[in-house]
Coordinates of C-alpha atoms and ligand atoms in Angstrom, one line a residue:
X10 CA 7.3 -25.2 -24.9
X11 CA 10.6 -26.3 -24.9
X12 CA 11.9 -28.6 -22.5
X13 CA 12.6 -26.4 -19.2
X14 CA 16.1 -28.0 -18.7
X15 CA 17.8 -28.4 -22.0
X16 CA 17.0 -25.3 -24.2
X17 CA 18.6 -25.3 -27.3
X18 CA 18.2 -21.4 -27.3
X19 CA 20.7 -21.3 -24.5
X20 CA 23.1 -23.7 -26.2
X21 CA 22.9 -26.0 -23.2
X22 CA 21.3 -26.6 -19.9
X23 CA 18.8 -24.0 -18.2
X24 CA 17.7 -24.3 -15.1
X25 CA 14.4 -22.4 -14.1
X26 CA 14.3 -21.9 -10.5
X27 CA 11.3 -24.0 -10.4
X28 CA 12.7 -27.2 -11.4
X29 CA 15.3 -27.0 -8.8
X30 CA 12.9 -26.9 -5.7
X31 CA 9.5 -27.4 -4.3
X32 CA 6.9 -29.3 -6.5
X33 CA 7.3 -29.4 -9.9
X34 CA 4.0 -28.3 -10.6
X35 CA 3.7 -25.3 -8.2
X36 CA 0.0 -25.3 -7.9
X37 CA -0.6 -27.1 -5.0
X38 CA -0.9 -24.3 -2.9
X39 CA -3.7 -23.6 -4.9
X40 CA -5.8 -26.9 -4.9
X41 CA -8.7 -25.5 -3.8
X42 CA -9.1 -22.0 -6.0
X43 CA -11.5 -22.9 -8.9
X44 CA -10.1 -24.9 -11.7
X45 CA -11.2 -22.4 -14.5
X46 CA -8.5 -19.7 -12.5
X47 CA -5.9 -22.5 -12.3
X48 CA -5.8 -24.0 -15.6
X49 CA -4.2 -21.8 -18.5
X50 CA -6.3 -22.2 -22.4
X51 CA -4.2 -22.4 -25.0
X52 CA -3.9 -18.6 -25.7
X53 CA -2.6 -18.0 -22.0
X54 CA -0.1 -20.9 -22.6
X55 CA 0.9 -18.8 -25.7
X56 CA 1.0 -15.8 -23.6
X57 CA 2.8 -17.6 -20.9
X58 CA 5.7 -18.5 -23.6
X59 CA 5.8 -14.8 -24.8
X60 CA 6.2 -13.5 -21.3
X61 CA 8.9 -16.2 -20.5
X62 CA 10.9 -15.7 -23.6
X63 CA 11.0 -11.9 -22.9
X64 CA 11.8 -12.4 -19.4
X65 CA 14.6 -15.0 -20.1
X66 CA 15.8 -12.5 -23.0
X67 CA 16.4 -10.0 -20.2
X68 CA 18.0 -12.2 -17.8
X69 CA 20.4 -13.7 -20.5
X70 CA 21.2 -10.5 -21.9
X71 CA 22.1 -9.4 -18.3
X72 CA 24.5 -12.2 -17.7
X73 CA 26.0 -12.4 -20.8
X74 CA 26.0 -8.8 -22.5
X75 CA 29.4 -8.8 -24.8
X76 CA 29.4 -5.0 -24.9
X77 CA 28.7 -3.1 -21.5
X78 CA 28.2 -4.0 -17.9
X79 CA 25.7 -6.8 -17.0
X80 CA 22.7 -5.0 -15.6
X81 CA 19.6 -7.0 -14.0
X82 CA 16.7 -5.0 -13.2
X83 CA 15.4 -6.3 -10.2
X84 CA 18.7 -6.3 -8.8
X85 CA 18.9 -2.6 -8.9
X86 CA 17.2 -0.1 -7.2
X87 CA 13.5 0.8 -8.8
X88 CA 13.7 4.2 -9.2
X89 CA 17.4 3.6 -11.5
X90 CA 15.3 1.4 -13.8
X91 CA 11.9 2.6 -13.7
X92 CA 12.4 4.4 -17.2
X93 CA 13.7 1.1 -18.3
X94 CA 10.6 -1.0 -17.2
X95 CA 8.2 1.5 -18.6
X96 CA 9.6 1.1 -22.3
X97 CA 9.7 -2.8 -21.5
X98 CA 7.5 -5.1 -23.6
X99 CA 6.7 -7.2 -20.8
X100 CA 5.7 -4.0 -18.9
X101 CA 3.8 -2.0 -21.5
X102 CA 2.0 -4.6 -23.8
X103 CA 1.0 -7.3 -20.7
X104 CA 1.4 -5.8 -17.2
X105 CA 0.3 -2.4 -17.9
X106 CA -3.2 -3.9 -19.4
X107 CA -3.3 -7.0 -17.6
X108 CA -6.8 -6.4 -15.0
X109 CA -5.5 -6.1 -11.3
X110 CA -8.5 -6.5 -9.4
X111 CA -8.0 -4.9 -6.1
X112 CA -5.0 -3.0 -4.8
X113 CA -5.0 -4.3 -0.9
X114 CA -2.1 -2.7 0.7
X115 CA -1.7 1.0 -0.1
X116 CA -1.5 4.2 2.6
X117 CA -3.8 6.9 2.1
X118 CA -1.5 9.7 3.0
X119 CA 1.1 8.5 0.4
X120 CA -1.3 6.9 -2.3
X121 CA -1.2 9.1 -5.1
X122 CA 1.8 9.6 -7.3
X123 CA 3.9 12.7 -6.9
X124 CA 3.2 13.9 -10.2
X125 CA -0.1 14.0 -10.0
X126 CA 0.2 15.2 -6.5
X127 CA 1.8 18.6 -8.0
X128 CA -0.8 18.8 -10.5
X129 CA -3.5 18.5 -8.0
X130 CA -1.9 21.3 -6.0
X131 CA -1.5 23.8 -8.7
X132 CA -5.2 23.2 -10.0
X133 CA -6.0 23.9 -6.8
X134 CA -4.7 27.3 -6.5
X135 CA -5.7 28.3 -9.6
X136 CA -9.7 27.6 -8.7
X137 CA -9.8 28.4 -5.0
X138 CA -11.7 31.4 -4.6
X139 CA -10.6 31.8 -1.3
X140 CA -7.1 33.0 -0.5
X141 CA -6.7 31.8 2.8
X142 CA -6.7 28.4 1.1
X143 CA -4.2 28.8 -1.2
X144 CA -1.2 26.3 -0.7
X145 CA 2.1 27.5 0.0
X146 CA 5.7 25.9 0.2
X147 CA 8.3 26.8 2.9
X148 CA 10.7 27.9 0.3
X149 CA 14.1 27.3 2.5
X150 CA 14.9 25.9 5.7
X151 CA 14.1 27.9 8.7
X152 CA 17.1 28.2 10.7
X153 CA 15.3 28.3 14.3
X154 CA 12.5 25.9 13.4
X155 CA 14.2 23.4 11.1
X156 CA 12.6 20.6 13.5
X157 CA 9.2 21.7 13.3
X158 CA 9.0 22.6 9.4
X159 CA 11.3 21.1 6.7
X160 CA 12.1 22.8 3.7
X161 CA 9.2 22.0 0.9
X162 CA 6.6 21.8 3.5
X163 CA 3.3 22.7 2.1
X164 CA 0.4 24.4 3.7
X165 CA -2.8 26.7 3.5
X166 CA -2.0 30.5 3.6
X167 CA -4.0 30.5 7.3
X168 CA -1.6 27.9 8.3
X169 CA 1.3 29.8 7.8
X170 CA 1.3 32.0 10.6
X171 CA 4.5 31.8 12.5
X172 CA 6.1 31.0 9.2
X173 CA 4.5 33.4 6.9
X174 CA 8.0 35.0 5.8
X175 CA 9.3 31.7 4.6
X176 CA 6.1 30.5 2.7
X177 CA 5.9 31.5 -1.1
X178 CA 2.6 30.5 -3.6
X179 CA 3.2 27.0 -4.8
X180 CA 3.2 28.4 -8.5
X181 CA 5.5 31.2 -7.9
X182 CA 8.0 28.8 -6.8
X183 CA 7.5 26.2 -9.4
X184 CA 7.9 29.1 -12.0
X185 CA 11.7 29.1 -11.4
X186 CA 13.5 26.5 -13.6
X187 CA 14.1 22.8 -11.9
X188 CA 12.2 23.7 -9.0
X189 CA 9.3 21.4 -10.1
X190 CA 12.4 18.4 -9.9
X191 CA 13.5 19.5 -6.5
X192 CA 10.0 19.4 -5.1
X193 CA 9.2 15.9 -6.7
X194 CA 12.8 14.9 -4.9
X195 CA 11.3 16.4 -1.5
X196 CA 7.9 14.4 -2.0
X197 CA 9.5 11.1 -2.6
X198 CA 12.7 9.1 -1.7
X199 CA 14.1 9.4 -5.2
X200 CA 17.6 8.4 -6.4
X201 CA 19.1 8.7 -2.9
X202 CA 22.6 7.6 -1.8
X203 CA 23.0 4.3 0.3
X204 CA 20.9 4.8 3.4
X205 CA 20.1 2.6 6.2
X206 CA 16.5 1.5 7.1
X207 CA 16.0 3.7 9.9
X208 CA 17.5 6.8 8.3
X209 CA 15.1 5.9 5.2
X210 CA 12.0 6.0 7.7
X211 CA 12.8 9.1 9.1
X212 CA 13.1 10.4 5.5
X213 CA 9.8 9.0 5.0
X214 CA 8.4 11.0 7.9
X215 CA 9.9 14.3 6.7
X216 CA 8.3 13.5 3.2
X217 CA 4.8 13.0 5.4
X218 CA 5.3 16.3 7.3
X219 CA 5.7 18.2 4.1
X220 CA 1.9 17.1 2.9
X221 CA 0.3 16.3 6.4
X222 CA -1.2 19.8 6.7
X223 CA -2.9 19.6 3.6
X224 CA -5.3 16.6 4.4
X225 CA -6.8 18.8 7.0
X226 CA -9.1 20.7 4.0
X227 CA -12.3 18.2 3.6
X228 CA -12.7 19.5 -0.2
X229 CA -8.7 19.1 -1.1
X230 CA -8.6 15.6 0.9
X231 CA -11.7 14.6 -1.4
X232 CA -10.0 15.7 -4.7
X233 CA -6.8 13.8 -3.6
X234 CA -8.7 10.7 -3.1
X235 CA -10.7 11.5 -6.7
X236 CA -7.3 11.7 -8.2
X237 CA -6.0 8.7 -6.6
X238 CA -8.8 6.5 -7.4
X239 CA -8.4 7.9 -11.1
X240 CA -4.7 6.7 -11.2
X241 CA -6.1 3.4 -10.0
X242 CA -8.5 2.8 -12.7
X243 CA -5.9 4.0 -15.6
X244 CA -3.8 0.8 -14.1
X245 CA -6.8 -1.5 -14.5
X246 CA -7.4 -1.6 -10.7
X247 CA -11.1 -1.8 -9.5
X248 CA -11.1 -2.1 -5.9
X249 CA -8.9 -0.6 -3.4
X250 CA -8.6 -1.3 0.3
X251 CA -7.1 1.9 2.1
X252 CA -4.8 2.2 5.3
X253 CA -5.9 5.3 6.3
X254 CA -5.3 7.5 9.4
X255 CA -7.9 9.1 11.4
X256 CA -8.3 13.0 10.3
X257 CA -9.8 16.0 11.7
X258 CA -11.0 18.5 9.2
X259 CA -10.3 22.3 10.2
X260 CA -12.9 25.2 9.7
X261 CA -10.5 27.9 9.2
X262 CA -12.8 30.6 8.9
X263 CA -14.1 29.8 12.5
X264 CA -10.5 30.1 13.7
X265 CA -10.5 26.4 14.4
X266 CA -7.3 25.0 13.6
X267 CA -4.6 23.5 15.2
X268 CA -0.9 24.5 15.0
X269 CA 2.3 22.4 15.3
X270 CA 2.5 21.2 18.8
X271 CA 5.5 22.2 21.1
X272 CA 8.1 19.3 20.5
X273 CA 7.1 18.6 17.1
X274 CA 10.1 17.3 14.9
X275 CA 9.7 16.7 11.5
X276 CA 11.4 13.0 11.7
X277 CA 8.3 11.7 13.7
X278 CA 5.7 13.2 11.7
X279 CA 3.3 9.9 11.8
X280 CA 3.6 9.8 15.4
X281 CA 2.6 13.7 16.1
X282 CA -0.1 13.4 14.0
X283 CA -1.6 10.7 16.1
X284 CA -0.8 12.6 19.3
X285 CA -2.5 15.6 17.9
X286 CA -5.4 14.4 16.3
X287 CA -8.0 13.5 19.0
X288 CA -10.5 10.6 18.5
X289 CA -13.7 10.3 20.4
X290 CA -14.1 6.5 20.9
X291 CA -17.9 6.8 21.9
X292 CA -18.5 9.5 19.3
X293 CA -16.0 9.6 16.5
X294 CA -16.0 12.1 13.6
X295 CA -16.4 10.2 10.8
X296 CA -16.3 13.1 8.2
X297 CA -12.7 12.3 6.8
X298 CA -14.9 8.7 5.7
X299 CA -17.9 10.5 4.3
X300 CA -14.9 12.6 2.0
X301 CA -13.7 9.4 0.7
X302 CA -17.3 8.0 -0.1
X303 CA -17.6 11.4 -1.6
X304 CA -14.8 11.1 -3.9
X305 CA -15.9 7.3 -4.5
X306 CA -19.5 8.6 -5.7
X307 CA -17.8 11.1 -8.1
X308 CA -15.3 8.9 -9.4
X309 CA -18.0 6.4 -10.6
X310 CA -19.7 9.4 -11.9
X311 CA -16.8 10.4 -14.1
X312 CA -15.8 6.9 -15.0
X313 CA -19.3 5.2 -15.9
X314 CA -18.2 2.3 -17.5
X315 CA -15.6 1.2 -14.5
X316 CA -16.6 -0.5 -11.8
X317 CA -15.1 0.7 -8.9
X318 CA -15.2 0.4 -4.9
X319 CA -13.0 1.0 -1.9
X320 CA -13.0 -0.1 1.7
X321 CA -11.1 1.8 4.8
X322 CA -8.6 0.1 7.0
X323 CA -8.0 2.4 10.0
X324 CA -4.8 3.0 11.5
X325 CA -2.7 3.6 14.3
X326 CA 0.9 4.1 14.4
X327 CA 3.3 1.5 16.2
X328 CA 5.4 4.4 17.3
X329 CA 3.0 4.5 19.8
X330 CA 4.1 2.3 23.0
X331 CA 1.4 0.4 24.5
X332 CA 3.4 0.5 27.9
X333 CA 3.1 4.6 28.2
X334 CA -0.3 5.0 29.4
X335 CA -0.9 8.2 27.6
X336 CA 0.1 6.6 24.4
X337 CA -1.9 3.2 25.2
X338 CA -5.1 5.5 25.7
X339 CA -4.5 6.8 22.0
X340 CA -4.2 3.4 20.7
X341 CA -7.4 2.1 22.5
X342 CA -9.4 4.9 21.7
X343 CA -8.4 4.4 18.0
X344 CA -9.2 0.9 17.8
X345 CA -12.8 1.7 19.7
X346 CA -13.3 4.3 17.4
X347 CA -12.9 2.4 14.6
X348 CA -15.5 -0.3 16.0
X349 CA -17.9 2.4 16.0
X350 CA -17.6 3.6 13.1
X351 CA -17.5 0.3 11.5
X352 CA -21.0 -0.5 12.8
X353 CA -22.4 2.9 12.0
X354 CA -21.7 2.6 8.3
X355 CA -22.9 -0.7 8.5
X356 CA -26.1 0.5 9.9
X357 CA -26.6 3.0 6.7
X358 CA -26.3 -0.2 4.4
X359 CA -22.3 0.4 3.6
X360 CA -19.3 -1.7 5.0
X361 CA -16.7 1.4 4.4
X362 CA -14.6 0.6 7.6
X363 CA -13.4 -2.9 7.0
X364 CA -10.8 -3.2 9.7
X365 CA -7.8 -2.0 11.9
X366 CA -4.2 -1.8 11.3
X367 CA -0.8 -0.7 13.1
X368 CA 1.6 0.9 10.9
X369 CA 4.9 2.6 10.9
X370 CA 8.5 1.1 11.5
X371 CA 8.5 -2.2 13.0
X372 CA 12.1 -2.2 14.4
X373 CA 12.8 -0.4 17.3
X374 CA 8.9 -0.7 18.0
X375 CA 7.4 -2.8 20.4
X376 CA 6.5 -6.7 20.0
X377 CA 3.0 -7.3 18.6
X378 CA 2.5 -9.4 21.3
X379 CA 2.5 -6.7 23.4
X380 CA -0.2 -4.9 21.6
X381 CA -2.2 -8.0 21.7
X382 CA -2.0 -8.3 25.4
X383 CA -2.3 -5.0 26.5
X384 CA -4.7 -3.5 24.0
X385 CA -6.1 -6.2 21.1
X386 CA -7.2 -8.7 23.4
X387 CA -9.1 -6.4 25.8
X388 CA -12.9 -5.3 26.2
X389 CA -13.7 -1.9 24.5
X390 CA -13.6 1.0 26.8
X391 CA -10.0 -0.8 28.6
X392 CA -7.3 1.6 28.6
X393 CA -9.4 4.8 29.0
X394 CA -12.4 4.2 31.0
X395 CA -11.7 3.5 34.8
X396 CA -15.0 2.0 35.6
X397 CA -14.9 -0.1 32.2
X398 CA -12.0 -2.5 33.0
X399 CA -11.5 -6.0 33.4
X400 CA -14.4 -7.6 34.5
X401 CA -14.7 -10.1 31.8
X402 CA -18.3 -9.7 30.9
X403 CA -17.6 -7.5 27.4
X404 CA -16.5 -8.5 24.3
X405 CA -13.1 -8.2 23.4
X406 CA -11.8 -5.7 20.6
X407 CA -10.5 -8.6 18.4
X408 CA -14.2 -9.8 18.5
X409 CA -15.5 -6.8 17.0
X410 CA -13.0 -5.4 14.2
X411 CA -10.8 -7.3 12.3
X412 CA -7.4 -6.8 12.2
X413 CA -5.0 -6.5 9.0
X414 CA -1.8 -5.9 10.7
X415 CA 1.4 -5.2 9.5
X416 CA 4.5 -7.7 10.4
X417 CA 7.8 -9.0 9.7
X418 CA 9.3 -5.8 8.1
X419 CA 12.9 -6.8 9.6
X420 CA 15.7 -8.5 9.0
X421 CA 16.3 -9.2 12.6
X422 CA 16.9 -12.8 13.8
X423 CA 14.7 -12.3 16.8
X424 CA 11.4 -10.6 15.1
X425 CA 9.0 -13.0 15.5
X426 CA 6.0 -10.7 14.8
X427 CA 4.3 -12.7 11.9
X428 CA 3.6 -15.7 14.6
X429 CA 1.2 -12.8 16.7
X430 CA -0.1 -11.1 13.7
X431 CA -0.8 -14.6 11.9
X432 CA -3.2 -15.3 14.9
X433 CA -4.5 -11.9 15.2
X434 CA -5.0 -11.0 11.2
X435 CA -8.1 -13.2 10.4
X436 CA -8.0 -12.3 6.7
X437 CA -4.5 -10.9 5.5
X438 CA -1.3 -9.4 6.7
X439 CA 0.9 -6.3 5.8
X440 CA 4.0 -7.5 3.8
X441 CA 5.1 -10.8 6.1
X442 CA 8.3 -10.0 4.6
X443 CA 10.5 -12.3 7.3
X444 CA 8.2 -15.4 7.4
X445 CA 10.9 -17.8 6.7
X446 CA 12.5 -16.9 10.1
X447 CA 9.3 -18.5 11.6
X448 CA 8.4 -21.6 9.9
X449 CA 6.6 -23.0 12.3
X450 CA 4.1 -20.0 11.7
X451 CA 4.0 -20.9 7.7
X452 CA 3.6 -24.4 8.8
X453 CA 0.6 -23.5 10.9
X454 CA -1.0 -21.0 8.3
X455 CA -0.7 -23.7 5.4
X456 CA -1.5 -27.0 7.6
X457 CA -4.9 -25.2 8.3
X458 CA -8.3 -26.0 7.1
X459 CA -8.5 -27.2 3.6
X460 CA -10.5 -24.2 2.0
X461 CA -10.6 -22.0 -0.8
X462 CA -8.3 -19.2 0.9
X463 CA -5.3 -20.4 3.0
X464 CA -5.5 -17.2 5.5
X465 CA -3.8 -15.0 6.4
X466 CA -2.7 -14.2 3.0
X467 CA 0.2 -11.9 2.5
X468 CA 0.3 -8.2 1.1
X469 CA 3.7 -8.4 -0.8
X470 CA 5.2 -5.1 -1.6
X471 CA 8.2 -5.9 -3.8
X472 CA 9.4 -2.2 -4.6
X473 CA 8.8 -1.2 -0.9
X474 CA 10.7 -4.2 0.3
X475 CA 13.5 -3.0 -1.9
X476 CA 13.6 0.7 -1.5
X477 CA 13.2 0.2 2.4
X478 CA 16.7 -1.8 2.4
X479 CA 14.6 -4.9 3.9
X480 CA 15.4 -6.8 0.3
X481 CA 17.7 -4.8 -2.1
X482 CA 17.6 -7.6 -4.9
X483 CA 14.3 -8.6 -5.5
X484 CA 15.7 -11.9 -7.0
X485 CA 16.2 -12.9 -3.2
X486 CA 12.7 -12.1 -2.3
X487 CA 11.2 -15.0 -0.3
X488 CA 7.4 -14.4 -1.9
X489 CA 8.3 -16.9 -4.4
X490 CA 9.0 -19.6 -1.7
X491 CA 5.7 -18.6 0.3
X492 CA 3.5 -19.2 -2.8
X493 CA 5.4 -22.6 -3.2
X494 CA 5.0 -23.6 0.4
X495 CA 1.2 -22.9 0.1
X496 CA 1.0 -19.3 1.8
X497 CA -1.2 -17.3 -0.7
X498 CA 0.2 -13.8 -1.5
X499 CA -1.4 -10.8 -3.2
X500 CA 0.7 -7.7 -4.5
X501 CA 0.4 -4.3 -3.4
X502 CA 2.3 -1.1 -3.9
X503 CA 2.4 0.5 -0.3
X504 CA 3.4 4.3 -0.6
X505 CA 3.2 5.1 -4.3
X506 CA 3.9 8.8 -3.9
X507 CA 7.4 8.1 -2.0
X508 CA 8.3 5.2 -3.9
X509 CA 7.3 6.0 -7.7
X510 CA 5.5 3.1 -8.3
X511 CA 1.6 4.2 -9.0
X512 CA -0.7 1.4 -9.8
X513 CA 0.1 -2.3 -9.4
X514 CA 1.9 -2.4 -12.8
X515 CA 5.6 -2.0 -11.1
X516 CA 5.2 -4.0 -8.6
X517 CA 3.7 -7.3 -10.3
X518 CA 6.5 -6.8 -13.1
X519 CA 9.2 -6.8 -10.5
X520 CA 7.8 -10.0 -8.9
X521 CA 7.2 -11.7 -12.2
X522 CA 10.6 -10.9 -13.5
X523 CA 12.5 -11.1 -10.2
X524 CA 11.2 -13.6 -8.2
X525 CA 10.5 -15.8 -11.6
X526 CA 6.5 -16.5 -11.1
X527 CA 4.5 -17.9 -13.8
X528 CA 1.2 -16.9 -15.4
X529 CA -0.7 -18.9 -13.3
X530 CA 0.5 -17.8 -10.2
X531 CA -0.2 -14.2 -11.3
X532 CA -3.6 -15.3 -12.1
X533 CA -4.4 -16.8 -8.6
X534 CA -2.8 -13.6 -7.1
X535 CA -5.0 -11.3 -8.9
X536 CA -8.2 -13.7 -8.5
X537 CA -7.6 -13.8 -4.5
X538 CA -8.2 -9.8 -4.6
X539 CA -11.3 -10.3 -6.3
X540 CA -12.4 -12.5 -3.8
X541 CA -11.7 -10.0 -1.3
X542 CA -13.7 -7.6 -3.3
X543 CA -16.7 -9.7 -2.9
X544 CA -16.2 -10.3 0.8
X545 CA -18.5 -8.8 3.2
X546 CA -15.7 -8.6 6.5
X547 CA -18.3 -7.9 9.0
X548 CA -19.7 -11.8 8.2
X549 CA -16.8 -13.4 7.0
X550 CA -19.0 -14.2 3.4
X551 CA -17.6 -14.4 -0.1
X552 CA -19.3 -14.0 -3.0
X553 CA -17.5 -16.8 -4.8
X554 CA -19.6 -16.9 -7.8
X555 CA -19.5 -13.0 -8.4
X556 CA -15.7 -13.1 -7.9
X557 CA -15.5 -15.7 -10.3
X558 CA -17.8 -14.3 -13.2
X559 CA -16.3 -10.6 -12.7
X560 CA -12.6 -12.0 -12.8
X561 CA -13.3 -14.4 -15.4
X562 CA -14.9 -11.5 -18.0
X563 CA -12.1 -9.1 -17.2
X564 CA -9.6 -11.7 -17.7
X565 CA -11.2 -12.4 -21.1
X566 CA -11.1 -8.9 -22.1
X567 CA -7.8 -8.8 -21.4
X568 CA -6.7 -11.8 -23.6
X569 CA -9.0 -10.3 -26.4
X570 CA -6.7 -6.8 -26.0
X571 CA -3.6 -8.1 -26.0
X572 CA -4.3 -10.9 -28.8
X573 CA -3.1 -8.7 -31.6
X574 CA -0.1 -6.9 -29.8
X575 CA 2.2 -9.8 -29.0
Ligands
LIG5 ZN1 2.2 -0.8 4.7

């Protein structure tokens, strides 16, 4: 490989980001990872050279393009660049084919790409016998109920009651030209104009309000997850950890279903979902988890050659305030139900529920410290059982379930949530975007005991961070510096329906091109996801040998597959 400081092909000096800061070798963060993962073979060095050339070419063309306006893809909104990325060699020949291991950060309610979601709904309407379960769409704005039902809301015929005259069968709606595109626009962020982060969060809630009723049907829910798993397998993902809301299926034939409550507003759909879905901590309803496991079985049956597995991280919304008694009760009950469900499935020989998380907009909400004091570092039963309070004899919630908290999704100088989240989250943290603001936390993590995994590992979601306005130019994303400084990272996609980034390939492409990662870093990020695939969270045990051999095999197959293509 050419000297990184002087490159004849650039007619001058070329400085790579890595040459200018941090330790030259860039691998000290991974000193404890297996050697066979960290060292590149001759073939891998060739691949790295190919990848770097493609990236450098893109960068130099963008900077010095004599014919048009210079464009650098990671600096532009992902959706504006998606077509370009999909045709880019790095994407088609390398990232799409690369084994991804685990997708460790994705939200179940927005996990399936919008194209497949629409196909799934159309297929559903074709096959479903029972007319009352046909999916309909609210075709136009309902003047007196526009806060309760957004235009484009999808629901089953039996749910359409008060708005029946505005709801038309989905296939009828889509038979009109351009309506498919319009529906896609209503179910994702699409190419919208400049919006502030809080406006985008409202928009995401409106999108969620459009599909939330569909998940109340067990059969649809199962098929939805089957389609999602299939989409993952196509992108060479073999393991998924789903951030999942508590769900309660309805039985319309018994008249047993819940209308949207008085005061419902679409811009707070996630909050209302938690408010309206009752969870019993002592006898939680795990039918939705059974449905996901059923989808997993079906998927394995269909893709016999693919190994595929999934785990569930149960969620509550951060918009629930731990200082408001009724909302604190909802939060406490959800964590306790998650503990009960975790144990329930373990007793049946399956680690289905692996942990708990708080999701939703971070800015404008309470500090994680407050959730810690009021809820997480309290015994089971606290917050809703009067007699079972603060006698201090019982195990705390934090001792009974692993937390995988979202933290640091903020540009505010005073946001120090990663500090509390890093203490509470034993294995991983969601995003951790602003960790550089709390350097003492970074130091604390990296100077911890020397182990193979420096935890908590950050789940970086580049396209999400860009689309929500936390980091509009991926070249400025701090994840690269985190890794260089010893913080371990993996890449997730967060909300593919909303963002348009199914699989992990798009996010890996953005991270590689925008942040300037090298192949070794990519390999290690992917290997870390294998370690989690073979982790038993209940005991904290990792089957390192299995992770190594599965990763080794998948990577070998990948190298063989791309060999003739490059
Ligand atoms: Zn997330």
